[in-house]
């Protein structure tokens, strides 16, 4: 089966538009704000997991062992990643012409924002909080 040229271009464009990025902003010695933006079919479903992993990494990097999440927000939507054009030519009584239709190509998006508050194992706030090492083990990245 031959894949139509336009469909192949659309798949490549959507694949290139797929990514996930997380911005980290320090708020205090034991607190950071994480904002994850994800796009594409492969990444939008994992925006939460990416944010949890980054929270665990930030916690360990700063010398803490546990963390809590506060002020969490999530959103989903879509973004235009390109435009597919289709031109049809025609002839009528010796006159030639063409018409072009444009169809936007969209990719899903997701965003997760959260404030991460970090604790040492001996601090009262660590009780019932996420254990950063356990979070990374569950992700298979220790």
PDB file of C-alpha atoms in Angstrom:
ATOM      1  CA  UNK A   1       0.000   0.000   0.000  1.00  0.00           C
ATOM      2  CA  UNK A   2       1.394   3.368  -0.981  1.00  0.00           C
ATOM      3  CA  UNK A   3       1.161   6.180   1.574  1.00  0.00           C
ATOM      4  CA  UNK A   4      -0.076   9.435   0.022  1.00  0.00           C
ATOM      5  CA  UNK A   5       2.663  12.064  -0.151  1.00  0.00           C
ATOM      6  CA  UNK A   6       0.657  14.597   1.876  1.00  0.00           C
ATOM      7  CA  UNK A   7      -0.016  12.084   4.649  1.00  0.00           C
ATOM      8  CA  UNK A   8       3.677  11.274   4.928  1.00  0.00           C
ATOM      9  CA  UNK A   9       4.513  14.958   5.271  1.00  0.00           C
ATOM     10  CA  UNK A  10       1.800  15.365   7.917  1.00  0.00           C
ATOM     11  CA  UNK A  11       3.180  12.469   9.980  1.00  0.00           C
ATOM     12  CA  UNK A  12       6.705  13.902   9.837  1.00  0.00           C
ATOM     13  CA  UNK A  13       5.481  17.389  10.808  1.00  0.00           C
ATOM     14  CA  UNK A  14       3.491  16.102  13.775  1.00  0.00           C
ATOM     15  CA  UNK A  15       6.409  13.923  14.903  1.00  0.00           C
ATOM     16  CA  UNK A  16       8.787  16.878  14.803  1.00  0.00           C
ATOM     17  CA  UNK A  17       6.346  18.953  16.837  1.00  0.00           C
ATOM     18  CA  UNK A  18       6.284  16.353  19.626  1.00  0.00           C
ATOM     19  CA  UNK A  19       8.315  17.171  22.707  1.00  0.00           C
ATOM     20  CA  UNK A  20       8.165  17.873  26.417  1.00  0.00           C
ATOM     21  CA  UNK A  21      10.037  20.568  28.300  1.00  0.00           C
ATOM     22  CA  UNK A  22      10.071  21.462  31.979  1.00  0.00           C
ATOM     23  CA  UNK A  23      11.064  24.850  33.339  1.00  0.00           C
ATOM     24  CA  UNK A  24      12.301  24.987  36.926  1.00  0.00           C
ATOM     25  CA  UNK A  25      12.149  28.218  38.928  1.00  0.00           C
ATOM     26  CA  UNK A  26      13.638  28.316  42.455  1.00  0.00           C
ATOM     27  CA  UNK A  27      11.279  29.924  44.984  1.00  0.00           C
ATOM     28  CA  UNK A  28      13.147  29.195  48.235  1.00  0.00           C
ATOM     29  CA  UNK A  29      15.956  26.941  49.438  1.00  0.00           C
ATOM     30  CA  UNK A  30      13.530  24.010  49.709  1.00  0.00           C
ATOM     31  CA  UNK A  31      10.950  25.044  47.110  1.00  0.00           C
ATOM     32  CA  UNK A  32      10.773  25.172  43.291  1.00  0.00           C
ATOM     33  CA  UNK A  33       8.065  25.750  40.699  1.00  0.00           C
ATOM     34  CA  UNK A  34       7.951  23.233  37.846  1.00  0.00           C
ATOM     35  CA  UNK A  35       6.057  23.964  34.627  1.00  0.00           C
ATOM     36  CA  UNK A  36       5.942  21.168  32.058  1.00  0.00           C
ATOM     37  CA  UNK A  37       4.708  21.776  28.502  1.00  0.00           C
ATOM     38  CA  UNK A  38       4.152  18.693  26.340  1.00  0.00           C
ATOM     39  CA  UNK A  39       2.987  18.315  22.766  1.00  0.00           C
ATOM     40  CA  UNK A  40       2.410  15.417  20.408  1.00  0.00           C
ATOM     41  CA  UNK A  41       0.708  12.089  20.885  1.00  0.00           C
ATOM     42  CA  UNK A  42       3.762  10.521  22.509  1.00  0.00           C
ATOM     43  CA  UNK A  43       4.286  13.143  25.207  1.00  0.00           C
ATOM     44  CA  UNK A  44       0.942  14.639  26.269  1.00  0.00           C
ATOM     45  CA  UNK A  45      -0.066  11.539  28.197  1.00  0.00           C
ATOM     46  CA  UNK A  46       3.191  11.516  30.130  1.00  0.00           C
ATOM     47  CA  UNK A  47       3.332  15.185  31.220  1.00  0.00           C
ATOM     48  CA  UNK A  48       2.402  14.240  34.810  1.00  0.00           C
ATOM     49  CA  UNK A  49       5.020  11.489  35.020  1.00  0.00           C
ATOM     50  CA  UNK A  50       7.676  13.802  33.571  1.00  0.00           C
ATOM     51  CA  UNK A  51       6.821  16.417  36.207  1.00  0.00           C
ATOM     52  CA  UNK A  52       6.999  13.860  39.047  1.00  0.00           C
ATOM     53  CA  UNK A  53      10.398  12.659  37.846  1.00  0.00           C
ATOM     54  CA  UNK A  54      11.704  16.230  37.654  1.00  0.00           C
ATOM     55  CA  UNK A  55      10.353  16.947  41.158  1.00  0.00           C
ATOM     56  CA  UNK A  56      12.203  13.903  42.524  1.00  0.00           C
ATOM     57  CA  UNK A  57      15.414  14.857  40.720  1.00  0.00           C
ATOM     58  CA  UNK A  58      15.228  18.462  41.986  1.00  0.00           C
ATOM     59  CA  UNK A  59      14.642  17.199  45.528  1.00  0.00           C
ATOM     60  CA  UNK A  60      17.682  14.911  45.536  1.00  0.00           C
ATOM     61  CA  UNK A  61      19.869  17.481  43.742  1.00  0.00           C
ATOM     62  CA  UNK A  62      19.177  19.994  46.541  1.00  0.00           C
ATOM     63  CA  UNK A  63      20.033  17.517  49.308  1.00  0.00           C
ATOM     64  CA  UNK A  64      16.463  16.623  50.366  1.00  0.00           C
ATOM     65  CA  UNK A  65      14.791  13.211  50.382  1.00  0.00           C
ATOM     66  CA  UNK A  66      11.029  13.881  50.340  1.00  0.00           C
ATOM     67  CA  UNK A  67       8.681  16.295  48.609  1.00  0.00           C
ATOM     68  CA  UNK A  68       5.094  17.460  48.510  1.00  0.00           C
ATOM     69  CA  UNK A  69       3.228  19.014  45.604  1.00  0.00           C
ATOM     70  CA  UNK A  70       1.241  22.227  46.103  1.00  0.00           C
ATOM     71  CA  UNK A  71      -0.680  24.582  43.832  1.00  0.00           C
ATOM     72  CA  UNK A  72      -0.960  22.019  41.039  1.00  0.00           C
ATOM     73  CA  UNK A  73      -2.606  22.930  37.751  1.00  0.00           C
ATOM     74  CA  UNK A  74      -3.168  20.979  34.545  1.00  0.00           C
ATOM     75  CA  UNK A  75      -4.528  21.796  31.114  1.00  0.00           C
ATOM     76  CA  UNK A  76      -4.978  20.135  27.746  1.00  0.00           C
ATOM     77  CA  UNK A  77      -5.512  21.541  24.291  1.00  0.00           C
ATOM     78  CA  UNK A  78      -4.027  21.546  20.819  1.00  0.00           C
ATOM     79  CA  UNK A  79      -1.712  23.646  18.682  1.00  0.00           C
ATOM     80  CA  UNK A  80      -1.368  24.171  14.944  1.00  0.00           C
ATOM     81  CA  UNK A  81       1.854  22.520  13.795  1.00  0.00           C
ATOM     82  CA  UNK A  82       1.540  23.127  10.078  1.00  0.00           C
ATOM     83  CA  UNK A  83      -0.792  23.438   7.132  1.00  0.00           C
ATOM     84  CA  UNK A  84      -1.520  20.811   4.505  1.00  0.00           C
ATOM     85  CA  UNK A  85      -2.376  22.227   1.087  1.00  0.00           C
ATOM     86  CA  UNK A  86      -4.118  20.436  -1.755  1.00  0.00           C
ATOM     87  CA  UNK A  87      -4.275  22.000  -5.219  1.00  0.00           C
ATOM     88  CA  UNK A  88      -6.734  20.790  -7.844  1.00  0.00           C
ATOM     89  CA  UNK A  89      -6.361  21.911 -11.427  1.00  0.00           C
ATOM     90  CA  UNK A  90      -9.175  22.092 -13.978  1.00  0.00           C
ATOM     91  CA  UNK A  91      -9.769  22.954 -17.593  1.00  0.00           C
ATOM     92  CA  UNK A  92     -12.957  24.312 -19.144  1.00  0.00           C
ATOM     93  CA  UNK A  93     -13.251  25.217 -22.842  1.00  0.00           C
ATOM     94  CA  UNK A  94      -9.523  25.756 -23.144  1.00  0.00           C
ATOM     95  CA  UNK A  95      -9.212  27.791 -19.939  1.00  0.00           C
ATOM     96  CA  UNK A  96      -7.109  26.413 -17.142  1.00  0.00           C
ATOM     97  CA  UNK A  97      -7.362  27.142 -13.453  1.00  0.00           C
ATOM     98  CA  UNK A  98      -6.636  25.774 -10.055  1.00  0.00           C
ATOM     99  CA  UNK A  99      -8.080  25.884  -6.582  1.00  0.00           C
ATOM    100  CA  UNK A 100      -6.179  25.232  -3.389  1.00  0.00           C
ATOM    101  CA  UNK A 101      -7.589  24.155  -0.056  1.00  0.00           C
ATOM    102  CA  UNK A 102      -5.642  24.505   3.167  1.00  0.00           C
ATOM    103  CA  UNK A 103      -6.153  22.231   6.158  1.00  0.00           C
ATOM    104  CA  UNK A 104      -4.445  22.971   9.491  1.00  0.00           C
ATOM    105  CA  UNK A 105      -2.523  20.113  11.115  1.00  0.00           C
ATOM    106  CA  UNK A 106      -2.989  20.083  14.884  1.00  0.00           C
ATOM    107  CA  UNK A 107      -1.167  18.256  17.647  1.00  0.00           C
ATOM    108  CA  UNK A 108      -2.422  17.705  21.200  1.00  0.00           C
ATOM    109  CA  UNK A 109      -0.827  19.670  24.039  1.00  0.00           C
ATOM    110  CA  UNK A 110      -0.739  19.304  27.808  1.00  0.00           C
ATOM    111  CA  UNK A 111       0.614  21.465  30.602  1.00  0.00           C
ATOM    112  CA  UNK A 112       1.334  20.679  34.246  1.00  0.00           C
ATOM    113  CA  UNK A 113       2.392  23.280  36.803  1.00  0.00           C
ATOM    114  CA  UNK A 114       3.248  22.516  40.399  1.00  0.00           C
ATOM    115  CA  UNK A 115       5.104  23.936  43.380  1.00  0.00           C
ATOM    116  CA  UNK A 116       7.468  21.382  44.941  1.00  0.00           C
ATOM    117  CA  UNK A 117       8.211  21.690  48.664  1.00  0.00           C
ATOM    118  CA  UNK A 118      11.163  19.582  49.795  1.00  0.00           C
ATOM    119  CA  UNK A 119      11.985  18.020  53.164  1.00  0.00           C
ATOM    120  CA  UNK A 120      14.733  16.006  54.786  1.00  0.00           C
ATOM    121  CA  UNK A 121      13.705  12.593  56.128  1.00  0.00           C
ATOM    122  CA  UNK A 122      13.892  13.811  59.748  1.00  0.00           C
ATOM    123  CA  UNK A 123      11.657  16.858  59.215  1.00  0.00           C
ATOM    124  CA  UNK A 124       7.962  16.652  60.166  1.00  0.00           C
ATOM    125  CA  UNK A 125       6.870  17.573  56.617  1.00  0.00           C
ATOM    126  CA  UNK A 126       8.465  14.394  55.240  1.00  0.00           C
ATOM    127  CA  UNK A 127       5.841  12.247  56.933  1.00  0.00           C
ATOM    128  CA  UNK A 128       3.372  11.157  54.241  1.00  0.00           C
ATOM    129  CA  UNK A 129       5.301  12.981  51.504  1.00  0.00           C
ATOM    130  CA  UNK A 130       6.664  11.428  48.305  1.00  0.00           C
ATOM    131  CA  UNK A 131      10.023   9.708  48.738  1.00  0.00           C
ATOM    132  CA  UNK A 132      12.171  11.044  45.883  1.00  0.00           C
ATOM    133  CA  UNK A 133      14.262   7.861  45.584  1.00  0.00           C
ATOM    134  CA  UNK A 134      11.116   5.716  45.401  1.00  0.00           C
ATOM    135  CA  UNK A 135       9.652   7.929  42.671  1.00  0.00           C
ATOM    136  CA  UNK A 136      12.810   7.533  40.584  1.00  0.00           C
ATOM    137  CA  UNK A 137      12.864   3.746  41.173  1.00  0.00           C
ATOM    138  CA  UNK A 138       9.295   3.490  39.865  1.00  0.00           C
ATOM    139  CA  UNK A 139      10.420   5.370  36.765  1.00  0.00           C
ATOM    140  CA  UNK A 140      13.305   2.901  36.399  1.00  0.00           C
ATOM    141  CA  UNK A 141      15.922   5.642  36.568  1.00  0.00           C
ATOM    142  CA  UNK A 142      18.036   5.162  39.676  1.00  0.00           C
TER     143      UNK A 142
END
